Short mmCIF file of C-alpha atoms and ligand atoms in Angstrom, two decimals:
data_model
loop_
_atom_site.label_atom_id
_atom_site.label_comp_id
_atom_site.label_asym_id
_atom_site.label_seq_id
_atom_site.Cartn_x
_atom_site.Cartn_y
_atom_site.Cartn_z
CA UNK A 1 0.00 0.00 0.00
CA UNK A 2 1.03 3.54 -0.86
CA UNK A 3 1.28 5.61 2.66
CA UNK A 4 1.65 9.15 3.36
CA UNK A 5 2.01 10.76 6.66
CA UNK A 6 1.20 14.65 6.54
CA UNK A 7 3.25 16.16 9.73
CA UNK A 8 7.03 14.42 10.68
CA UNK A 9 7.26 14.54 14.28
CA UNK A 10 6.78 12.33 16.73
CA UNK A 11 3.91 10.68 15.91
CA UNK A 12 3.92 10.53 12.16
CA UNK A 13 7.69 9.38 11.75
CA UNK A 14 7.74 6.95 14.06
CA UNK A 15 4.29 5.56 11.84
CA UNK A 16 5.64 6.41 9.00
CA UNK A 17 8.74 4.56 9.79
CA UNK A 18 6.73 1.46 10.93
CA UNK A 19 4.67 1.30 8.54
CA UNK A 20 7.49 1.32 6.08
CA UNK A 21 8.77 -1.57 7.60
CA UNK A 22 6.03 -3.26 7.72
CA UNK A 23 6.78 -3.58 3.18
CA UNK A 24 4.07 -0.19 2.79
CA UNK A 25 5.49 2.26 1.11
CA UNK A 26 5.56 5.79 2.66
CA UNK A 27 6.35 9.39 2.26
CA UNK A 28 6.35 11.93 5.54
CA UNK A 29 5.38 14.88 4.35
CA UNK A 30 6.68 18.19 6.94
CA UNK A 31 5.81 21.57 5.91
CA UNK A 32 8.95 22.51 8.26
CA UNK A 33 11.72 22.27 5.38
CA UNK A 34 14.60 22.40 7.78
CA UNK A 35 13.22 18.89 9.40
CA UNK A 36 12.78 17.03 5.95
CA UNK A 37 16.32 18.76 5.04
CA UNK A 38 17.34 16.90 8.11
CA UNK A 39 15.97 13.66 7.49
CA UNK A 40 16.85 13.61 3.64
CA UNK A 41 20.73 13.68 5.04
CA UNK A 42 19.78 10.98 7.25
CA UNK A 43 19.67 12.98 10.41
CA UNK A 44 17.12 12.24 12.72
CA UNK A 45 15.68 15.63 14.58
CA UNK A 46 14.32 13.95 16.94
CA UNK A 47 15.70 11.47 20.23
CA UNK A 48 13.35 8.23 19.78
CA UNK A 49 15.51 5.05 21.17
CA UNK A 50 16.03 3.01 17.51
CA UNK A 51 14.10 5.37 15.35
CA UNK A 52 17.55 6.45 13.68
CA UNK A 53 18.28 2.79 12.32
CA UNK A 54 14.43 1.89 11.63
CA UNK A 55 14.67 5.29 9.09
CA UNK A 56 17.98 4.37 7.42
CA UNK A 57 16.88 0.94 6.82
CA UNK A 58 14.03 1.54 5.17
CA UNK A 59 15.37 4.66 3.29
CA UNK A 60 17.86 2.36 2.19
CA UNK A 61 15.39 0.09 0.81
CA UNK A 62 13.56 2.57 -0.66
CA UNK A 63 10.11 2.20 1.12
CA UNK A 64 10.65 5.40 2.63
CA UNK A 65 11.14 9.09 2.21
CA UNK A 66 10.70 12.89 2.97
CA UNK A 67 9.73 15.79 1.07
CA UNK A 68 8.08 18.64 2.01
CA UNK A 69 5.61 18.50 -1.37
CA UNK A 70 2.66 17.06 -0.66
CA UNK A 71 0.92 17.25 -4.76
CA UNK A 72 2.77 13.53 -5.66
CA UNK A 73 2.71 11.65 -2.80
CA UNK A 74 -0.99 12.49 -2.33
CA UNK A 75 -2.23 11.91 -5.26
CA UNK A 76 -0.74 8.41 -5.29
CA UNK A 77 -1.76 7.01 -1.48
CA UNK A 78 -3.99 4.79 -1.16
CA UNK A 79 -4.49 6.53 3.05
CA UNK A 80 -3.18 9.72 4.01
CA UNK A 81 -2.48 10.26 7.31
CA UNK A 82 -2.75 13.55 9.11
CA UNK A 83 -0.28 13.40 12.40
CA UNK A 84 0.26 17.21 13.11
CA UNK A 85 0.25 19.01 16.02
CA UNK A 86 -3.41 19.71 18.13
CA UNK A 87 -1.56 21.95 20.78
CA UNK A 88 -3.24 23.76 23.44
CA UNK A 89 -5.16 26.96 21.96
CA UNK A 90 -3.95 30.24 23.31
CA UNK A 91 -6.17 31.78 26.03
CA UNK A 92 -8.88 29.03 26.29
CA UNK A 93 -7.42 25.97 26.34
CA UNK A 94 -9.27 24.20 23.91
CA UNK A 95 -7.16 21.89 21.13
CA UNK A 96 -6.00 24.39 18.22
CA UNK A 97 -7.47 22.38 14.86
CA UNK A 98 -5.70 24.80 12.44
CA UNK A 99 -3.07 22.68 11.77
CA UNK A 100 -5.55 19.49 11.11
CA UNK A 101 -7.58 21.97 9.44
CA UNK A 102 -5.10 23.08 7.16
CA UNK A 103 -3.45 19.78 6.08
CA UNK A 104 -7.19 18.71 5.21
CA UNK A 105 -7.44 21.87 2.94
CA UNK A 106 -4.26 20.99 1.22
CA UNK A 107 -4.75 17.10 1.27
CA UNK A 108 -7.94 16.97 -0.74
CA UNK A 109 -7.15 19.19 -3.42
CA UNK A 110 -4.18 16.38 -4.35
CA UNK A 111 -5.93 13.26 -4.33
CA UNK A 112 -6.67 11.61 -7.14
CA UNK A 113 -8.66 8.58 -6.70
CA UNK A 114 -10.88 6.99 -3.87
CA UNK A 115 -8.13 7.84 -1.08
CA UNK A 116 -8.78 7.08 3.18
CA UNK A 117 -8.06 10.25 5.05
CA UNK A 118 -6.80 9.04 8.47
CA UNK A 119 -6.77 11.51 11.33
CA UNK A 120 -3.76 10.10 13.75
CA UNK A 121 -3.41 13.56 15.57
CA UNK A 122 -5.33 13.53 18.82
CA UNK A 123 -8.45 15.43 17.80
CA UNK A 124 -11.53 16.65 19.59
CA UNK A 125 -15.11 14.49 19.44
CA UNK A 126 -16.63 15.53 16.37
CA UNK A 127 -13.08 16.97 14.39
CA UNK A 128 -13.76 13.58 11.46
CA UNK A 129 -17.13 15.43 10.98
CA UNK A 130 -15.57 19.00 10.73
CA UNK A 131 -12.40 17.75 8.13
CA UNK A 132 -15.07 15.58 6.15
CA UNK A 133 -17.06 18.67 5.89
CA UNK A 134 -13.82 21.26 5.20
CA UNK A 135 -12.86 18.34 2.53
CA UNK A 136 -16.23 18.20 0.64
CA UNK A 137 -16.74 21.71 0.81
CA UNK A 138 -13.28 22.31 -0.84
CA UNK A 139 -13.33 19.92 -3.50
CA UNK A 140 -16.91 18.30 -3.60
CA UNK A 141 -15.87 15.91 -6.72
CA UNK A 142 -13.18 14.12 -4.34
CA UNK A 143 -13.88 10.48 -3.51
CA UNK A 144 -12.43 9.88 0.32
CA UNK A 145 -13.47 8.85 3.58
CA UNK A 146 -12.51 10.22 6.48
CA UNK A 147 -11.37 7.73 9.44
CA UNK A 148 -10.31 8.28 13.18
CA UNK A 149 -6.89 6.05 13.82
CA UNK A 150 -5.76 7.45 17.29
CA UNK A 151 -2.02 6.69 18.12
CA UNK A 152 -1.15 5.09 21.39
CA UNK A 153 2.43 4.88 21.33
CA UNK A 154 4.31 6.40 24.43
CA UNK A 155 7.45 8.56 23.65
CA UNK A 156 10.56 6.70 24.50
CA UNK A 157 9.24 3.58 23.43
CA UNK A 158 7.80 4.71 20.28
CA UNK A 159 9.02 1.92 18.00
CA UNK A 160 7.75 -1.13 20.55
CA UNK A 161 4.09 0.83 20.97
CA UNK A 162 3.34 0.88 17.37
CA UNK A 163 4.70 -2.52 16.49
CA UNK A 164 3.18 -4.45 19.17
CA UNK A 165 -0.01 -1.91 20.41
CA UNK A 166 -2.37 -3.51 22.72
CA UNK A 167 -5.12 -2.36 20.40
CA UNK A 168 -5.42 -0.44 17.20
CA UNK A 169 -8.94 1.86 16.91
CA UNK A 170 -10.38 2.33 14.17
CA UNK A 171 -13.33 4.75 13.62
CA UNK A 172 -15.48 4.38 10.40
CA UNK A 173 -18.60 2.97 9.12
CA UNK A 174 -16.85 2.87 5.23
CA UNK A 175 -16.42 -0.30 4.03
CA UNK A 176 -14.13 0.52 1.51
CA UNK A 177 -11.72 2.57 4.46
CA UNK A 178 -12.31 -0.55 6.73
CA UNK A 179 -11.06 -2.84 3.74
CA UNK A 180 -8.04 -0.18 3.31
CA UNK A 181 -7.35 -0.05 7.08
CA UNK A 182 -7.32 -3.60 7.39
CA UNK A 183 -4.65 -4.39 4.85
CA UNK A 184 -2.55 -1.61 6.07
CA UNK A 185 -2.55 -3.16 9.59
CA UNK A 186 -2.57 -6.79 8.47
CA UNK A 187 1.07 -7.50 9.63
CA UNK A 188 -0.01 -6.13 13.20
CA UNK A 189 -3.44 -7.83 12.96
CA UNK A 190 -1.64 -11.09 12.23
CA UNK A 191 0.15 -10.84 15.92
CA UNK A 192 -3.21 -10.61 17.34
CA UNK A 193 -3.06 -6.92 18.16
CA UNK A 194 -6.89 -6.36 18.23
CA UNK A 195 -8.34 -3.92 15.53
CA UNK A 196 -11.27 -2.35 17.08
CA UNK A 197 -13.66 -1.17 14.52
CA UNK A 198 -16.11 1.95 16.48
CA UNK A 199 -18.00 4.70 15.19
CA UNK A 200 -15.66 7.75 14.39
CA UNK A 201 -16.57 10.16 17.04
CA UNK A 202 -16.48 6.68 19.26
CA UNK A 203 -12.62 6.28 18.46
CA UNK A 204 -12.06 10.22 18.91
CA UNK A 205 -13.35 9.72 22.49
CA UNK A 206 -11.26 6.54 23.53
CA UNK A 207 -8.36 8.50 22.61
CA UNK A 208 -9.26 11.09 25.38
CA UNK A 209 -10.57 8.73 27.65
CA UNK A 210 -7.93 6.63 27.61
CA UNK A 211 -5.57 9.65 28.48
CA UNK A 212 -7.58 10.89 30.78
CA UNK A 213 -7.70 7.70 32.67
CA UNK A 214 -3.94 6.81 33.07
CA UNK A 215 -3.93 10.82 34.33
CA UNK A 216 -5.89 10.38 36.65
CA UNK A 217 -3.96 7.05 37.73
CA UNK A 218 -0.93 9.75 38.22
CA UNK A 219 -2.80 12.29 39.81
CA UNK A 220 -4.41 9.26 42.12
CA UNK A 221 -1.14 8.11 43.99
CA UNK A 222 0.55 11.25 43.98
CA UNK A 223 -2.26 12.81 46.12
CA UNK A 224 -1.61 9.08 47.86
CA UNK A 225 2.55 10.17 48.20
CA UNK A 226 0.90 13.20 49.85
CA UNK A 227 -1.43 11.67 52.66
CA UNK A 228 1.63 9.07 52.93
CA UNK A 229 4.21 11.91 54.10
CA UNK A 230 1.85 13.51 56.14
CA UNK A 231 0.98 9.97 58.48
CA UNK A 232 4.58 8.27 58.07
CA UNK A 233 3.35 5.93 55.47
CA UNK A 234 5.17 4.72 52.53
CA UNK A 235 3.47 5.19 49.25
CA UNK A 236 6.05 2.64 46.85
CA UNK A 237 4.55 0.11 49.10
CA UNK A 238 0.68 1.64 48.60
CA UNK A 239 0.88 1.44 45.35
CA UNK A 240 2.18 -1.97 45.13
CA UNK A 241 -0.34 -2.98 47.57
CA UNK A 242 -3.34 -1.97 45.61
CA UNK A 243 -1.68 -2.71 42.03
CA UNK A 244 -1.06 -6.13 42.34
CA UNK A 245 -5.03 -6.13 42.66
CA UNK A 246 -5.92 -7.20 38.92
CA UNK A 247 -8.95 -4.50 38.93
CA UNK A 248 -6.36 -1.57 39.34
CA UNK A 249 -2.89 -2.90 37.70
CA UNK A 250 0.44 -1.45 39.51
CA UNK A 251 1.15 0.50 36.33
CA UNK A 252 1.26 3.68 35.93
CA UNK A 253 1.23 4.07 39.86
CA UNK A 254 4.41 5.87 40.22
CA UNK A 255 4.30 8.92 42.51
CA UNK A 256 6.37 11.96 41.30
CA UNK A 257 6.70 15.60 40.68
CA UNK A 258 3.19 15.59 38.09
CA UNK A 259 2.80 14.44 34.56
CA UNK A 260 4.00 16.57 31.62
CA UNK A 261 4.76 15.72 27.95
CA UNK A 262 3.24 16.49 24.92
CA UNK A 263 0.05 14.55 25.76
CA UNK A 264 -1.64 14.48 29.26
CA UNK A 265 -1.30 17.84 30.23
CA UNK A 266 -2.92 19.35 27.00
CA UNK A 267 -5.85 16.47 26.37
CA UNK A 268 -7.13 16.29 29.74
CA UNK A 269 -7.44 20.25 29.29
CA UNK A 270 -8.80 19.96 25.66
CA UNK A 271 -11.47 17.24 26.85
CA UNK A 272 -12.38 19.16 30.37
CA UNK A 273 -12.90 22.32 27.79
CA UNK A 274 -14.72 19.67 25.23
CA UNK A 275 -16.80 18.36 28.12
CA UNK A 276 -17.99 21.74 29.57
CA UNK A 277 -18.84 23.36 26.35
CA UNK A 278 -21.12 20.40 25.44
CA UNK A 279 -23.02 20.45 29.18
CA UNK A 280 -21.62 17.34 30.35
CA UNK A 281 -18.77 18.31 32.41
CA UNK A 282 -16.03 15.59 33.74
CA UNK A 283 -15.49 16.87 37.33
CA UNK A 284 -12.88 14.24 38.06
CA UNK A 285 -10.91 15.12 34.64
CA UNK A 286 -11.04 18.90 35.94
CA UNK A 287 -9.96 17.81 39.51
CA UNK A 288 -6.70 16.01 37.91
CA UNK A 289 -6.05 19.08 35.94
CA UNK A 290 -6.34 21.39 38.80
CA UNK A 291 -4.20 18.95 41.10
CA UNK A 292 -1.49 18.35 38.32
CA UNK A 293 -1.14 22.10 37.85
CA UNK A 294 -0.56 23.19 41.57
CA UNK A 295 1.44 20.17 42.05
CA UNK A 296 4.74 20.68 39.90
CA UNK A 297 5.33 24.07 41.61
CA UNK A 298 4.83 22.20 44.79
CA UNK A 299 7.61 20.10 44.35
CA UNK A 300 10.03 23.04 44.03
CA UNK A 301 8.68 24.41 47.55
CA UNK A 302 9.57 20.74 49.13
CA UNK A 303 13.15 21.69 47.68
CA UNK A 304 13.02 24.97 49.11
CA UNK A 305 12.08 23.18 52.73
CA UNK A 306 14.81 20.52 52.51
CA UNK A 307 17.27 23.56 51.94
CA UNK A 308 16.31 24.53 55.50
CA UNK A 309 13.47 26.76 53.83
CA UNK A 310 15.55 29.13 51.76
CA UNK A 311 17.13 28.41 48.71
CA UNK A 312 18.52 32.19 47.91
CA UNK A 313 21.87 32.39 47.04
CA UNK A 314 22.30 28.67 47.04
CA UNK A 315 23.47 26.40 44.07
CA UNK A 316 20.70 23.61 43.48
CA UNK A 317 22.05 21.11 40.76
CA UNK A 318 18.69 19.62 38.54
CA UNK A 319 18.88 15.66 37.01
CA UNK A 320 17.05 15.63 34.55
CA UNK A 321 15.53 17.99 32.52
CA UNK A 322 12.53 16.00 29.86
CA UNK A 323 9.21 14.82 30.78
CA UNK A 324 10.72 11.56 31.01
CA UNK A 325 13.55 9.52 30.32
CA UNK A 326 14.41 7.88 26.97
CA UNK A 327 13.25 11.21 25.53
CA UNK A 328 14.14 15.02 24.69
CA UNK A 329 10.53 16.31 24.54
CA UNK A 330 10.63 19.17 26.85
CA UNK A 331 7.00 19.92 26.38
CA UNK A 332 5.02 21.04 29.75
CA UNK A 333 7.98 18.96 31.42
CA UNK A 334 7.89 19.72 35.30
CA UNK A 335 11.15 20.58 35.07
CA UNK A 336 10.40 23.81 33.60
CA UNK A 337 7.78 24.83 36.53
CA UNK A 338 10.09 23.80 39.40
CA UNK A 339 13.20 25.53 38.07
CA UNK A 340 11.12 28.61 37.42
CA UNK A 341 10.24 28.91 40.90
CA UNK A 342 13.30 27.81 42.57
CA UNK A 343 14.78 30.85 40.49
CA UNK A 344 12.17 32.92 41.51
CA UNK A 345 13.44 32.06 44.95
CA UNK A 346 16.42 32.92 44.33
CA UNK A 347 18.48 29.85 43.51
CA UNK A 348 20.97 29.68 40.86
CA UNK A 349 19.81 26.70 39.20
CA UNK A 350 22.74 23.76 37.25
CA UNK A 351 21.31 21.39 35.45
CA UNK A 352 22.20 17.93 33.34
CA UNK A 353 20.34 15.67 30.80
CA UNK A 354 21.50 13.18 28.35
CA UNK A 355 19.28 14.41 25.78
CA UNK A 356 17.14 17.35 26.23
CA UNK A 357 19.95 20.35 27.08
CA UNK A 358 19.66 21.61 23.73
CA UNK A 359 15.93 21.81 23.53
CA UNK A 360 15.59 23.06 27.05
CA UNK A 361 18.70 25.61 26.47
CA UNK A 362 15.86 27.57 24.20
CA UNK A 363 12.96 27.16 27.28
CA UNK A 364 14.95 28.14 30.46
CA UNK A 365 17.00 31.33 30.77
CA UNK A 366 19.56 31.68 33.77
CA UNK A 367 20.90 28.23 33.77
CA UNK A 368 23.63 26.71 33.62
CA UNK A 369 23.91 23.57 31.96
CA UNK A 370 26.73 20.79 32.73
CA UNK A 371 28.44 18.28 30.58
CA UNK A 372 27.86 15.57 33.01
CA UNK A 373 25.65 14.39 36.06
CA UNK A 374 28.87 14.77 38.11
CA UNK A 375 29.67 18.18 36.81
CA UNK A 376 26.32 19.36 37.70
CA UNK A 377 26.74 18.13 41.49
CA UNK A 378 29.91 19.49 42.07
CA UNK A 379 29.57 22.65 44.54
CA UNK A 380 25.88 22.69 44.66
CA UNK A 381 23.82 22.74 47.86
CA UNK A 382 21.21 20.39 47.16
CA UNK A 383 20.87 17.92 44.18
CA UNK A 384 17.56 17.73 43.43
CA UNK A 385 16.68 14.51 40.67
CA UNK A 386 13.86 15.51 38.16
CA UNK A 387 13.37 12.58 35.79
CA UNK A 388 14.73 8.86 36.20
CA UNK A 389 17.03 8.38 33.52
CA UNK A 390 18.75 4.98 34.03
CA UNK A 391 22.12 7.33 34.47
CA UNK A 392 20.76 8.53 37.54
CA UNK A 393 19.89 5.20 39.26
CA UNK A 394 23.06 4.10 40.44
CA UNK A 395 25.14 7.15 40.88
CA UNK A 396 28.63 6.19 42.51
CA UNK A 397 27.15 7.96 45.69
CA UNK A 398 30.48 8.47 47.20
CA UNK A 399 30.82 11.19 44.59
CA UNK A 400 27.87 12.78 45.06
CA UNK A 401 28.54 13.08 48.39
CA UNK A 402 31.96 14.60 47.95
CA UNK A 403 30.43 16.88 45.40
CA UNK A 404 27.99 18.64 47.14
CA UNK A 405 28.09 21.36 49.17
CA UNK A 406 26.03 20.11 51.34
CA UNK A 407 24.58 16.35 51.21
CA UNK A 408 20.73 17.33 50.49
CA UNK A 409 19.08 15.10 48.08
CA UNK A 410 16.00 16.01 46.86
CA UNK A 411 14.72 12.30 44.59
CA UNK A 412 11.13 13.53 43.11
CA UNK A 413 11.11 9.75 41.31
CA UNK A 414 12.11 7.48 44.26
CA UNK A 415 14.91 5.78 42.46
CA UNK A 416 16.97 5.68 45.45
CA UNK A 417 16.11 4.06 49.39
CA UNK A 418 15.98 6.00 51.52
CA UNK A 419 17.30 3.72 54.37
CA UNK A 420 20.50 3.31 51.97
CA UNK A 421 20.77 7.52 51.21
CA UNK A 422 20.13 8.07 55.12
CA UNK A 423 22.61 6.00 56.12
CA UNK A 424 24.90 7.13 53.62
CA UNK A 425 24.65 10.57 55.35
CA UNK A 426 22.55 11.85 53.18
CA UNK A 427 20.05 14.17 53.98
CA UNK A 428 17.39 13.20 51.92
CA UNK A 429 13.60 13.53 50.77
CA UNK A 430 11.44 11.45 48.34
CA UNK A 431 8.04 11.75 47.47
CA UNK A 432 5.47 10.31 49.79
CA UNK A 433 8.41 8.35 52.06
CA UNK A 434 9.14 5.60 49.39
P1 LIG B 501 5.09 17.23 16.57
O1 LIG B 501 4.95 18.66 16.91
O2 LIG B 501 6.31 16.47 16.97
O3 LIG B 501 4.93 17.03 14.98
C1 LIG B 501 3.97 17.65 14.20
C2 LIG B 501 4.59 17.97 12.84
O4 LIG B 501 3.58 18.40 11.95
C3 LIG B 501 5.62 19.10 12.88
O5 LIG B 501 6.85 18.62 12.37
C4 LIG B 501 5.02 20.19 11.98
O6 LIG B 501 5.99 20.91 11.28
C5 LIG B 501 4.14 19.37 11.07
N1 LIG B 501 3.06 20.09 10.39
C6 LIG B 501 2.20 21.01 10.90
N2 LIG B 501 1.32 21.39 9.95
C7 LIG B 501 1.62 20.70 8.82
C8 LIG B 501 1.06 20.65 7.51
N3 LIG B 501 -0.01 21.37 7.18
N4 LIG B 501 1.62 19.83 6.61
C9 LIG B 501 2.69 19.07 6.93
N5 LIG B 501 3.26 19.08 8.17
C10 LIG B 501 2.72 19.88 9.10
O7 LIG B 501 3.77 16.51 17.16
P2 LIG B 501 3.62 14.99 17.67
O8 LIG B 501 4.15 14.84 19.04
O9 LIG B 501 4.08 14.09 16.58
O10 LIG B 501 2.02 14.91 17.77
C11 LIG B 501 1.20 14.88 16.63
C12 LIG B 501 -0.20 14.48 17.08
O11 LIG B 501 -0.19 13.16 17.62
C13 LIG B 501 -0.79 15.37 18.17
O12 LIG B 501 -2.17 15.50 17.95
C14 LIG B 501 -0.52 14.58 19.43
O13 LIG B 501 -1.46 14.87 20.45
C15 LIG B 501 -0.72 13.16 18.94
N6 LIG B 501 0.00 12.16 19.72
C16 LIG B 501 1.27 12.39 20.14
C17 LIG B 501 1.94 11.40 20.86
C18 LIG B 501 3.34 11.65 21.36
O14 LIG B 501 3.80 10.87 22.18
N7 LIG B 501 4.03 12.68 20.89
C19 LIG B 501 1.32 10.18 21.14
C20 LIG B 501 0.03 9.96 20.67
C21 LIG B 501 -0.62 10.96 19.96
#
């Protein structure tokens, strides 16, 4: 089948790149010329664990390429996918469609033939309905369907998510998109990765929902790390406790600074906004919102406590920079709120990540940024560890301790004991006394 992916981040190079290997052949499509320049020299712009030898390979083998002309490519796919951005909408929160919008405008003047218009970005209930209708209105001789194919894949593991998904949604009532879909997922289908044919504005909401859900999961045991520090319980042990019950599952049961990323923060937003506007509010979605938002600046004021309650003047030395490990999306990462207000406090803020520095060198003004994890320690007053890159997790501790100023460890991901760290001579906090 004849592929092409309209938007090359994320989400529609990593599919594109799959799919390619999967024997479909596929062109990404980025109306940002300096990323397809990239790619077309075989640079990868972005940090995905094995996306940089999944691209060459298939480049090599000519099932996949870049360009940032859409007329061709368009007119000969059998599915088009639109994987652009749906960022947060200045001022209201809402998802901004003009980028979906767009790409559908410039999509169906191309195609040439009965072509399946998939909508991968993560799109508001009712957006199929709104590009079918910006599609027919354009060009009213064009023979399409538009379907809903939400993407699932986590950042970091990109590659793994799409090849072996727990589930692939599909949402249309065309036969001839379903018989489309179907081939182009065949390989996946054939390793029993259910294909779960809905209604479109039924797949539009699982994507949400299911966001929504492992959010509130987040938001769940952190408040849990918070009721655990405050009566001497430990919350690593809560969690496992409750998720080795089968009904709740002990993923995504990790207590920490708040969820960030590209994804959670801005769809539980865009589906609170969604859910209001159409009368049905989701008061627990707006709860985990609300709670997320006050909680990453929280985590700088437990840094400013374990500093003795001042942090001005002092040198606090940051781990970890992206949303996550694996990674070098900065996007909504805590990082960015808890620096902020330990600078507003009047730290002077060093920080270290294998991946992100270069990203986050254009977000964060005032720091310094080290070369290595030891670098960053050395003279500071407190280390405080942001996200849980495996670099972090065994630390020759002697070092650290040498380091630092002063032995304060601040571990917002519990990746070290804190019988181990105390005894160590550390003085040192986790979240919810894990
Ligand atoms: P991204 O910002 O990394 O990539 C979007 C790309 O689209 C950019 O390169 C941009 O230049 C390009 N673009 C914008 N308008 C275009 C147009 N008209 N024609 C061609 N290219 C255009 O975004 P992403 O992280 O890949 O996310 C894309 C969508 O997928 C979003 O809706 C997101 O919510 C969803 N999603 C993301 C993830 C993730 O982990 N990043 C996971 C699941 C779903």
């Amino acid at each position: 089948m004849r592929v092409t992916m309209i938007g090359s981040g994320y989400v529609g190079l990593v599919s594109g790149a799959c799919f390619a290997d999967f024997g479909h052949v596929v062109t990404c499509v980025d109306t940002d010329a300096s990323k397809i320049d990239a790619l077309n020299r075989g640079e990868i712009p972005i940090f995905e664990p094995g996306l940089d030898d999944l691209v060459a390979k298939n480049v090599r083998e000519g099932r996949l390429s870049f360009t940032t002309e859409l007329a061709g490519p368009v007119a000969s796919a059998d599915a088009v996918f639109i994987a652009v951005g749906t960022p947060t909408r200045r001022g209201d929160g809402h998802a901004d469609l003009s980028y979906v919008y767009q790409a559908a405008r410039d999509v169906v003047a191309k195609i040439d033939g009965f072509t399946v218009i998939v909508t991968k970005s993560t799109v508001p209930v009712g957006t199929g309905d709104e590009v079918e209708r910006i599609m027919r209105e354009t060009r009213p001789d064009a023979d399409f369907a538009v379907v809903s194919n939400p993407e699932f894949l986590r950042e970091g593991a990109a590659i793994g998510d799409f090849k072996r998904p727990d589930r692939i949604v599909i949402g249309t009532e065309d036969e001839r998109a379903r018989g489309v879909m179907e081939e182009l997922y065949r390989p996946l289908y054939l390793n029993a990765a259910p294909l779960l044919f809905t209604q479109r504005r039924t797949s539009e909401v699982i994507k949400y929902a299911a966001n929504a859900y492992l959010a509130m999961k987040i938001t769940f045991i952190n408040e849990m790390a918070d009721l655990c520090e405050a009566v001497g319980a430990n919350v690593q042990e809560v969690a496992r406790g409750i998720g080795l019950d089968n009904r709740i599952g002990g993923k995504f049961l990790h207590a920490g600074p708040g969820f960030g990323g590209s994804c959670f923060p801005k769809d539980t937003l865009a589906l609170m906004k969604t859910a209001q506007d159409l009368g049905s509010p989701l008061r627990i979605v707006e709860t985990v919102v609300a709670v997320n938002d006050q909680r990453k600046r929280a985590m700088a004021r437990k840094v400013i406590a374990a500093c003795g309650g001042s942090v001005r003047g002092k040198r606090i030395a940051v781990l970890g920079l992206a949303f996550k490990p694996n990674t070098d999306d900065m996007r909504e990462a805590p990082s960015l709120s808890i620096i902020a207000v330990l600078q507003d406090a009047g730290a002077d803020v060093v920080a270290y990540d294998p991946e992100s520095m270069e990203p986050a060198k254009a977000l964060l003004s005032g720091v310094s940024f080290a070369a290595d994890a030891y670098s960053c320690i050395e003279g500071a007053d407190a280390l405080v560890i942001v996200t849980e890159w495996d670099a972090f997790r065994a630390l020759d501790l002697d070092r650290v301790k040498t380091g630092l100023r002063t032995p304060i460890v601040v571990d917002l991901r519990n990746i070290y004991r804190s019988d181990d760290m105390r005894r160590r001579g550390f003085e040192y906090s986790n979240v919810g006394n894990a």
